[in-house]
Structure formats: structure tokens, C-alpha cells
Tab-separated table of C-alpha atoms and ligand atoms in Angstrom:
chain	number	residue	atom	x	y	z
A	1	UNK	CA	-11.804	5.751	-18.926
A	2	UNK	CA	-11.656	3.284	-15.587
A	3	UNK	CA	-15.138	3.800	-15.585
A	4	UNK	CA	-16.154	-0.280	-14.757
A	5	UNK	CA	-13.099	-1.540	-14.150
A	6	UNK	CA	-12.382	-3.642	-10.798
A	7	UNK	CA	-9.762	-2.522	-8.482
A	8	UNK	CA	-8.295	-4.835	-5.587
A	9	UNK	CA	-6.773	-2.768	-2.931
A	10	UNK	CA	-5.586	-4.886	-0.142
A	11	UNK	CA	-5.135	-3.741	3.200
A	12	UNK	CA	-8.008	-1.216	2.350
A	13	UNK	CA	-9.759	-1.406	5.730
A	14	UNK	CA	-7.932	1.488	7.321
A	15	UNK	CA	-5.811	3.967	6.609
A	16	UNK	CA	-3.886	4.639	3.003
A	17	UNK	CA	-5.561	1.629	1.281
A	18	UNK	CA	-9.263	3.176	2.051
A	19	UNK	CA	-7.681	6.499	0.814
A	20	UNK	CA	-7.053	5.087	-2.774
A	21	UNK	CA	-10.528	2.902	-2.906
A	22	UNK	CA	-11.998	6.112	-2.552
A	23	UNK	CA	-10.248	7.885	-5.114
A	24	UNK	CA	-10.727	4.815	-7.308
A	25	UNK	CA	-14.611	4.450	-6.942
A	26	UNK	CA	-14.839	8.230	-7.278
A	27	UNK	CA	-13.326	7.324	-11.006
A	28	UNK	CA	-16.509	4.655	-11.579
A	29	UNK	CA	-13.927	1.800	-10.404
A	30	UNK	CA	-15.348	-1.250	-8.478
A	31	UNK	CA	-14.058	-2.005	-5.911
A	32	UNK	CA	-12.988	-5.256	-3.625
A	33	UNK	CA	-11.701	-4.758	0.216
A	34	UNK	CA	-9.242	-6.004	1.853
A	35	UNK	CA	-8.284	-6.550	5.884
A	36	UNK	CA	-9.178	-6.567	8.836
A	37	UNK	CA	-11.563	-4.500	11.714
A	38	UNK	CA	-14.354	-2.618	10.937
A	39	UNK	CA	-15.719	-3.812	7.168
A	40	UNK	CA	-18.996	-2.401	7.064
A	41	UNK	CA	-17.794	1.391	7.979
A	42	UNK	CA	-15.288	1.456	4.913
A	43	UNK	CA	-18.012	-0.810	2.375
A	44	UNK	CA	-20.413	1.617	3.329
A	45	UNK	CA	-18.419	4.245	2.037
A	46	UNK	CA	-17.304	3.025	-1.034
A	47	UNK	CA	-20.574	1.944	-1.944
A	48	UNK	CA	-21.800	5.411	-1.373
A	49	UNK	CA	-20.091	6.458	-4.594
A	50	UNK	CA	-22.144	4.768	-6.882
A	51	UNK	CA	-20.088	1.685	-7.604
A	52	UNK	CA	-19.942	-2.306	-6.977
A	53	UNK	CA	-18.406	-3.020	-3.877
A	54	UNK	CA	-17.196	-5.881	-2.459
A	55	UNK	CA	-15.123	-7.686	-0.002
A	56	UNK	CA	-12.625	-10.447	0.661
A	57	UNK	CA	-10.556	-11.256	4.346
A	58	UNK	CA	-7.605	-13.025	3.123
A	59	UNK	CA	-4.809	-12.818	5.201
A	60	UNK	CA	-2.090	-11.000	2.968
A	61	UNK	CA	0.678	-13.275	5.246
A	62	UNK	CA	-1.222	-16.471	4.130
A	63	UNK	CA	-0.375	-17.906	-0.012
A	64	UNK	CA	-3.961	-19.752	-0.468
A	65	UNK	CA	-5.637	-17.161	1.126
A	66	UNK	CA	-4.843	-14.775	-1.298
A	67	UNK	CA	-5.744	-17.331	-3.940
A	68	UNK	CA	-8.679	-18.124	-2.666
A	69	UNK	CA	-9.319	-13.950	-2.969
A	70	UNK	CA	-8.025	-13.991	-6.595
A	71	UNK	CA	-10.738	-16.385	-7.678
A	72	UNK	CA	-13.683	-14.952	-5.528
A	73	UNK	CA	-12.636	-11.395	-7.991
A	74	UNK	CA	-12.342	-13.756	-11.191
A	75	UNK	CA	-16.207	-14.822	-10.026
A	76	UNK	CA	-18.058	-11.800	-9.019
A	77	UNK	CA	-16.413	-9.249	-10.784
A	78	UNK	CA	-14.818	-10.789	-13.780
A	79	UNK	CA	-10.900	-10.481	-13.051
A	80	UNK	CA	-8.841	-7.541	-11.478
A	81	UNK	CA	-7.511	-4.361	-13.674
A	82	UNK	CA	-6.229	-2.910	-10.702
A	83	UNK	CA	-4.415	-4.134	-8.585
A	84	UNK	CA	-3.049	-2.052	-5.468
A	85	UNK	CA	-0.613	-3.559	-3.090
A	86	UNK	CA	-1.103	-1.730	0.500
A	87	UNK	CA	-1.685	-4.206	2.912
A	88	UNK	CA	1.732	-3.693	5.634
A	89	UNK	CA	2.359	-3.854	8.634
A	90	UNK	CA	5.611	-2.374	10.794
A	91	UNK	CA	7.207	-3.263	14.109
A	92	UNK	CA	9.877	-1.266	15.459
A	93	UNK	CA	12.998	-2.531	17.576
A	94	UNK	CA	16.833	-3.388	17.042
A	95	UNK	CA	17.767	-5.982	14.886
A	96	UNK	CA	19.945	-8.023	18.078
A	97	UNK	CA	15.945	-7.838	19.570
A	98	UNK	CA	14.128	-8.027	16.500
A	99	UNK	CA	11.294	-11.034	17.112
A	100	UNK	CA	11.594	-13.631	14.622
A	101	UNK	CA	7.641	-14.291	13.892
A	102	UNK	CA	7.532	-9.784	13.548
A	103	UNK	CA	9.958	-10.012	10.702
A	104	UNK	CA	8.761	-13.283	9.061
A	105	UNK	CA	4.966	-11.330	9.695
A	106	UNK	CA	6.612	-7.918	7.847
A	107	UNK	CA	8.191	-9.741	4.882
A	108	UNK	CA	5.001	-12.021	3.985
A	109	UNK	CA	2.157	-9.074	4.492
A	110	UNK	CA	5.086	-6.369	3.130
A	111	UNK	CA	6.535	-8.423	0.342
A	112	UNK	CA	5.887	-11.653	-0.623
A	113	UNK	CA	2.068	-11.267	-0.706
A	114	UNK	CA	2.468	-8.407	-3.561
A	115	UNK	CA	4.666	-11.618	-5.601
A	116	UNK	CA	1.205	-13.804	-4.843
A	117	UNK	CA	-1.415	-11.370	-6.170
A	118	UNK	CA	0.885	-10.351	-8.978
A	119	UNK	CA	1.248	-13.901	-10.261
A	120	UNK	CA	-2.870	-14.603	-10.398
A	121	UNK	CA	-3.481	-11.476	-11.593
A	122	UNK	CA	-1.290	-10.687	-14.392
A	123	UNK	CA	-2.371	-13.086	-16.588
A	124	UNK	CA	-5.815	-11.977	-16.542
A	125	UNK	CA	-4.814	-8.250	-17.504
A	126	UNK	CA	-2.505	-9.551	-20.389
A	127	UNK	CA	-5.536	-11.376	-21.831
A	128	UNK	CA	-7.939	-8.354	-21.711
A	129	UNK	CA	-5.523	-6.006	-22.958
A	130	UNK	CA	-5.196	-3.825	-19.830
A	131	UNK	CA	-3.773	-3.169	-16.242
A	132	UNK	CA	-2.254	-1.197	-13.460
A	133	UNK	CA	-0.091	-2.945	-10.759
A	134	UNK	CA	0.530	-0.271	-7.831
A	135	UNK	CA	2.824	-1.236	-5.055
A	136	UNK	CA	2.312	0.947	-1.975
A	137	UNK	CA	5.906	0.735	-0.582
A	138	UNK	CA	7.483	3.802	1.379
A	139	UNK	CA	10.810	6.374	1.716
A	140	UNK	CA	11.603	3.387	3.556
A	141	UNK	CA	12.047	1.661	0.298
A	142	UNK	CA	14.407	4.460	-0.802
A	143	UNK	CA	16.143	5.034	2.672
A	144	UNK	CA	16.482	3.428	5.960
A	145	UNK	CA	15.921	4.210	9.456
A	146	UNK	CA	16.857	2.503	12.435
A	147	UNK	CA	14.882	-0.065	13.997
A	148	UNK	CA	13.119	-0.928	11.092
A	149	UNK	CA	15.000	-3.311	9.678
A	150	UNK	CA	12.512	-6.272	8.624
A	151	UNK	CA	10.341	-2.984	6.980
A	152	UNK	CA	13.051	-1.618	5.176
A	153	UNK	CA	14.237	-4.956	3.799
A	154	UNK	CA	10.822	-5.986	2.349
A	155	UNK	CA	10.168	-1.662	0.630
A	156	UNK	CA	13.244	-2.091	-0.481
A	157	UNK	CA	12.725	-5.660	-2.001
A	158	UNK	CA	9.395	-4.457	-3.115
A	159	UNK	CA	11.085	-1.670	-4.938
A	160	UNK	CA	12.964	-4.094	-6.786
A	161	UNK	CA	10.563	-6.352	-7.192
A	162	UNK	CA	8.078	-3.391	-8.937
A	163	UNK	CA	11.173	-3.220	-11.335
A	164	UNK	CA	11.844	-6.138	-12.690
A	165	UNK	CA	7.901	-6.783	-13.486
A	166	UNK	CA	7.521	-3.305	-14.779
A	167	UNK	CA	10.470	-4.811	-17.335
A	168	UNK	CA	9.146	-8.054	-17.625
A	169	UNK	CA	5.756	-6.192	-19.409
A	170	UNK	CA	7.136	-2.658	-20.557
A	171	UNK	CA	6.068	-3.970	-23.813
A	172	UNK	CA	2.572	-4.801	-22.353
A	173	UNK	CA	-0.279	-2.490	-22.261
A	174	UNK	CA	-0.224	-3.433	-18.083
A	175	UNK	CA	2.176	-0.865	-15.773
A	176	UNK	CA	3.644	-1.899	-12.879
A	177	UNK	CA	4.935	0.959	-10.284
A	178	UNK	CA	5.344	1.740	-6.362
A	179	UNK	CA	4.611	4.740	-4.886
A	180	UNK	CA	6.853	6.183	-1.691
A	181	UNK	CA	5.046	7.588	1.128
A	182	UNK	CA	6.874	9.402	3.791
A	183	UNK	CA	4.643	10.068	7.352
A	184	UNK	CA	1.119	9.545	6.483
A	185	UNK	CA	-1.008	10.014	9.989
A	186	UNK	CA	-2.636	6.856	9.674
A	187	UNK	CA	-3.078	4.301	12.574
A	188	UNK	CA	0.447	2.286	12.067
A	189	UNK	CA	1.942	5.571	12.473
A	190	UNK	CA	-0.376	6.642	15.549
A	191	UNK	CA	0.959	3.663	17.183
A	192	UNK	CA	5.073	5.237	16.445
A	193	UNK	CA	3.580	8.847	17.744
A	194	UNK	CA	2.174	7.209	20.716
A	195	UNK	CA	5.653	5.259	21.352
A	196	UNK	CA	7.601	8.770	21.008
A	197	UNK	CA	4.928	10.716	23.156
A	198	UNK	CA	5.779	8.057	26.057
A	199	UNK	CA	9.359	7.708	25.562
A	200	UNK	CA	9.806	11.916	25.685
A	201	UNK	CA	7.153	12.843	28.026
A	202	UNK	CA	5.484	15.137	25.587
A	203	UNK	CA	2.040	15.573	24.494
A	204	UNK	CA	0.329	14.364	21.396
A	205	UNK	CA	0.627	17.769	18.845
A	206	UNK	CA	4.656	17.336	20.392
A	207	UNK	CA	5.044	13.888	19.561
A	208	UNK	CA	4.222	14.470	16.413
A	209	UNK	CA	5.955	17.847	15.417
A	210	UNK	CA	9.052	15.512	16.500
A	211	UNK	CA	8.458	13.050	14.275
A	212	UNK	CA	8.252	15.298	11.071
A	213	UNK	CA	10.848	17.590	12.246
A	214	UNK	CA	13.510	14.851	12.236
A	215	UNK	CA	12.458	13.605	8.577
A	216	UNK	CA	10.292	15.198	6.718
A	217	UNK	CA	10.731	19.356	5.786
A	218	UNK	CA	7.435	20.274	4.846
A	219	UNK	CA	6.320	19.079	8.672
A	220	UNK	CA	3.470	18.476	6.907
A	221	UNK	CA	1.782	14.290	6.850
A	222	UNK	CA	1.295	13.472	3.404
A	223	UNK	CA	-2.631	12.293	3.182
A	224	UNK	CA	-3.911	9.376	2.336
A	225	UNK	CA	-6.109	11.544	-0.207
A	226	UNK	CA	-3.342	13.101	-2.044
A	227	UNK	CA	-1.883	9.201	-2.501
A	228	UNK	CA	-4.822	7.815	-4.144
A	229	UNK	CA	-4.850	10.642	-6.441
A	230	UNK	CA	-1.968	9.376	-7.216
A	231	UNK	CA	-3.059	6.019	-7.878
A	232	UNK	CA	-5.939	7.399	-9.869
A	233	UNK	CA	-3.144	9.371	-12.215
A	234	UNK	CA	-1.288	6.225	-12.309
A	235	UNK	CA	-4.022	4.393	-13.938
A	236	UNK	CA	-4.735	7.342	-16.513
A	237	UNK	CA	-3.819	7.157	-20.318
A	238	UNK	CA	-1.204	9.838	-19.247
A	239	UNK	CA	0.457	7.712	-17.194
A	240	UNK	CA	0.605	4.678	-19.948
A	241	UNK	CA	4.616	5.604	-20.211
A	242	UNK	CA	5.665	5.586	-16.284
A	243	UNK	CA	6.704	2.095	-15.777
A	244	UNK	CA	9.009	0.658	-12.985
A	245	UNK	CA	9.075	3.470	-10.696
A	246	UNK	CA	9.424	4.252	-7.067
A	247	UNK	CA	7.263	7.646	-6.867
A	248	UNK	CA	7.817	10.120	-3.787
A	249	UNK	CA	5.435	11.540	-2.158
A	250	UNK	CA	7.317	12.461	0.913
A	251	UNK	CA	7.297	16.123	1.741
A	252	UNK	CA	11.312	16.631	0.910
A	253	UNK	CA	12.123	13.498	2.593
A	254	UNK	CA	14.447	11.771	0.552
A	255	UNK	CA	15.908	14.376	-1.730
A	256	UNK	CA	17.661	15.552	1.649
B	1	NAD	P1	-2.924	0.978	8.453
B	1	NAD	O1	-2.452	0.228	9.658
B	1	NAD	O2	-3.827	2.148	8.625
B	1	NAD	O3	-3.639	-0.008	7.437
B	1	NAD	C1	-3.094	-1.266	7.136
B	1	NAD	C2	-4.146	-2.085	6.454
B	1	NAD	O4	-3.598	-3.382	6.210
B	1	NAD	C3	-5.400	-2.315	7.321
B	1	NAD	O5	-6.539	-2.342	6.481
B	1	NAD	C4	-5.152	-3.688	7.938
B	1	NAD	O6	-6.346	-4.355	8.300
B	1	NAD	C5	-4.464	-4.365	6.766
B	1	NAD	N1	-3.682	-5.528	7.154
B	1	NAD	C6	-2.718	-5.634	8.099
B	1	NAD	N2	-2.278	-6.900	8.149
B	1	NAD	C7	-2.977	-7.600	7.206
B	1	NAD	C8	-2.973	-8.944	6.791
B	1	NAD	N3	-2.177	-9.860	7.340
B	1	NAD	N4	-3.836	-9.301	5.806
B	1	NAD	C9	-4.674	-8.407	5.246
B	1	NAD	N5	-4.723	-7.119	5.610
B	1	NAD	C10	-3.871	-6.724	6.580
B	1	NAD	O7	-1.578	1.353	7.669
B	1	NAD	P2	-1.271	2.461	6.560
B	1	NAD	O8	-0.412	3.478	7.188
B	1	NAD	O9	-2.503	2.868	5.836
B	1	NAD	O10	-0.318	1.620	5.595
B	1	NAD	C11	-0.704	1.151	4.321
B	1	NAD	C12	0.555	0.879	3.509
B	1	NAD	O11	1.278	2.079	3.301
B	1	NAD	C13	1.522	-0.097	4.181
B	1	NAD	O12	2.089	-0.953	3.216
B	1	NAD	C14	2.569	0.826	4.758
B	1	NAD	O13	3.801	0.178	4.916
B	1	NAD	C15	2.612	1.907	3.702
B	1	NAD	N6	3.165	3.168	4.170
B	1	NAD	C16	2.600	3.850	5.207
B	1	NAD	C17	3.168	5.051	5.615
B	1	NAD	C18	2.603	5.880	6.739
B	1	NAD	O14	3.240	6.864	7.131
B	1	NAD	N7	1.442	5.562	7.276
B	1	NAD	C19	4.295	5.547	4.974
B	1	NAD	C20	4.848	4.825	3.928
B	1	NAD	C21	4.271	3.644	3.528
């Protein structure tokens, strides 16, 4: 059934975004990158699974960037049916010392760059009849933590934002929905086990036992794998119905 459709997953470089192109282009979907580092290494793989791959650098922080991407996937692959807000970034410190440029950075990439791709893409799924809008925000969009304030203001506003589309076309044949990740070992969270390794004086395997201990009860990381399934089930006919959620995938973490 997505068999030829064209996914955009930004942020897909790394991480949970090259998690869900993978599940995608094992489901026949095409496939345009997103981000930054290493782009060969993840087009590589993508490619190796039989489907059209391609790639745009937009910076998600930057408004005609991401135009500028909308209309290269209008051109080479003849619009976008999927569309996967990932692309996020997180800084951690108190509000009082919270750096002005980190949370203006965390609320364009986080937030307001899901608004831009949403905007130029929607139309194009309304005319052909078909679409999935995936927002990847977090248990962060659900519940706070310290420190994180500029990240837990844009999941949150992301949350809400995935609403009020989802109602804006629950009478549409396109779905809009957000998916909530708790710890997924991925490198923005490497950096946080790194940061609690130092500040305790404990090894790696420690750091991160810590981590999970203090939020999440399986003590298990949620994989990127298991989130683009997900996606993949979020796309399906079965999943027609779901519309405006915020979907857990947190190992206990928020029903505690
Ligand atoms: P990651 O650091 O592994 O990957 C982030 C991706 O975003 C990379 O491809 C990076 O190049 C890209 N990116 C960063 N800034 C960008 C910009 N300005 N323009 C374009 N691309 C940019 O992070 P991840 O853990 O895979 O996170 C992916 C998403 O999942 C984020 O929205 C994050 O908030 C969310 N999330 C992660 C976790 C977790 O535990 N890792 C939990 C909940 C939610």
C-alpha cells in the first residue's frame, strides 16, 4: 500500500530519523534526507533497500530553506505523502542560564520548522487524495524535566500544534499525529550520558543505568527501530482512524 510513495523525514541523518527512513523504504517508500554529517553512510543505506533515494540540507531553523526543500521534493519526486517531523535538537541548563540563541535554536529546529513543512506540504496531499503528517515530539511533550525548558516548551507546543491540524483535516483522507519517545540511545542522548558520567564519576554502562532508573521502568532505551515501526503502522489503512495523537513509546514513563 505505500509502495511508491515519497516520504520526507527531516533530521534523518542520525539517529531516530534514519530509524524510520529505514522502516519506510523497507515498505517500498522513497525516500528524501534530511541534516547534517555524514550523508553518504545513511543514502547508502536507504538506497540499499531497493528504493529512490534522495537528499536535501536545509537547515530545519531556516523558513526558505525548508522551502527551497519543499520544491526540490515537488521536482524530483512529485510532492511528499509523508511527511515526518524529527529534526531536534536539545540543550540542557537552568532557565536563569538558559542562552538565548539555544532556545531561539530549540524552538525553530523543534517547533516552528514542523509549522513550515506542514504548510507546503499539505496542500499537495489534499489534492492527491492522501497523507501522513508524523511529528516526532517526546515524553517531554507530555511531562517536563528540569533544565529543559526551551525543549519542553516547543514538544509541548508541538503536541498542540499536531492537534489542532489533525482537527483542521479529520475529515481529510491526510492524518496528522506525534509520537512520544522516552530515552532512545541515540547521539543527543550520548551527549546527556556523557554529561552524567562526568558529573557522578561513574562509568559509561553506570551513567546510563542512572539515567533510565530515574525515568523510565522498563530500564530499557526504546529503539529507534521499534519507532519507525511505528511510523510505518501510522501510515497503514489501519491506522486511517488515529488522528491528533501524542503516542507513547516510553517504557512506563509517563503513566508513572
Ligand atoms: P540525533 O541527534 O541523533 O539526530 C538529530 C538529527 O537532526 C540529525 O540528523 C541532525 O543532523 C538533524 N539536525 C539537527 N539540527 C538540524 C537542523 N538545524 N537542520 C536540519 N537537521 C538538523 O537525535 P535523535 O535522538 O535521533 O532525535 C530525533 C528526534 O527525536 C528529535 O526531535 C528529538 O527531540 C526526538 N526525541 C529523541 C529522544 C531520545 O531519547 N533520543 C527522545 C524523545 C524525542
Amino acid at each position: 500500500m505505500l509502495k511508491g510513495k515519497t516520504a520526507l523525514v527531516t533530521g534523518s541523518t542520525s539517529g531516530i530519523g534514519l530509524g524510520i527512513a529505514l522502516s519506510l523504504a523497507r515498505q517500498g517508500v522513497n525516500i528524501v534526507l534530511n541534516g547534517f554529517g555524514d550523508v553518504e553512510g545513511p543514502k547508502a543505506e536507504v538506497a540499499a533497500l531497493g528504493v529512490k533515494v534522495g537528499y536535501h540540507g536545509a537547515d530545519m531553523s531556516k523558513p526558505e530553506q525548508i522551502a527551497e526543500m519543499m520544491s526540490y521534493i515537488d521536482r524530483e519526486f512529485g510532492g511528499c505523502d509523508v511527511l515526518v517531523n524529527n529534526a531536534g535538537i536539545q540543550h540542557v541548563a537552568p532557565v536563569q542560564d538558559f542562552p538565548v540563541e539555544r532556545w531561539d535554536a530549540i524552538i525553530a529546529i523543534n517547533l516552528s520548522s514542523a509549522f513550515h513543512t506542514t504548510r507546503l506540504a499539505l496542500p499537495g496531499m489534499l489534492a492527491r487524495g492522501w497523507g501522513r503528517i508524523i511529528n516526532l515530539a517526546s515524553v517531554h511533550g507530555l511531562v517536563a524535566s528540569a533544565q529543559k525548558s526551551a525543549y519542553v516548551a516547543a514538544k509541548h507546543g508541538l503536541v498542540g500544534f499536531t492537534k489542532a491540524v489533525a482537527l483542521e483535516t479529520a475529515t481529510s483522507p491526510v492524518t496528522v499525529n506525534a509520537i512520544c519517545p522516552g530515552w532512545v540511545l541515540t547521539p543527543l542522548v550520548q551527549k546527556q550520558v556523557d554529561a552524567r558520567a562526568a558529573a557522578d564519576g561513574v562509568d559509561d554502562a553506570e551513567a546510563k543505568r542512572r539515567l533510565l532508573a530515574e525515568k523510565q521502568p522498563s530500564l530499557q532505551f526504546t529503539t529507534p527501530e521499534q519507532l519507525g515501526e511505528l511510523a510505518v503502522f501510522l501510515c497503514s489503512d489501519a491506522a486511517a482512524n488515529v488522528r491528533g495523537q501524542a503516542w507513547s513509546l516510553d517504557g512506563g514513563w509517563t503513566a508513572q
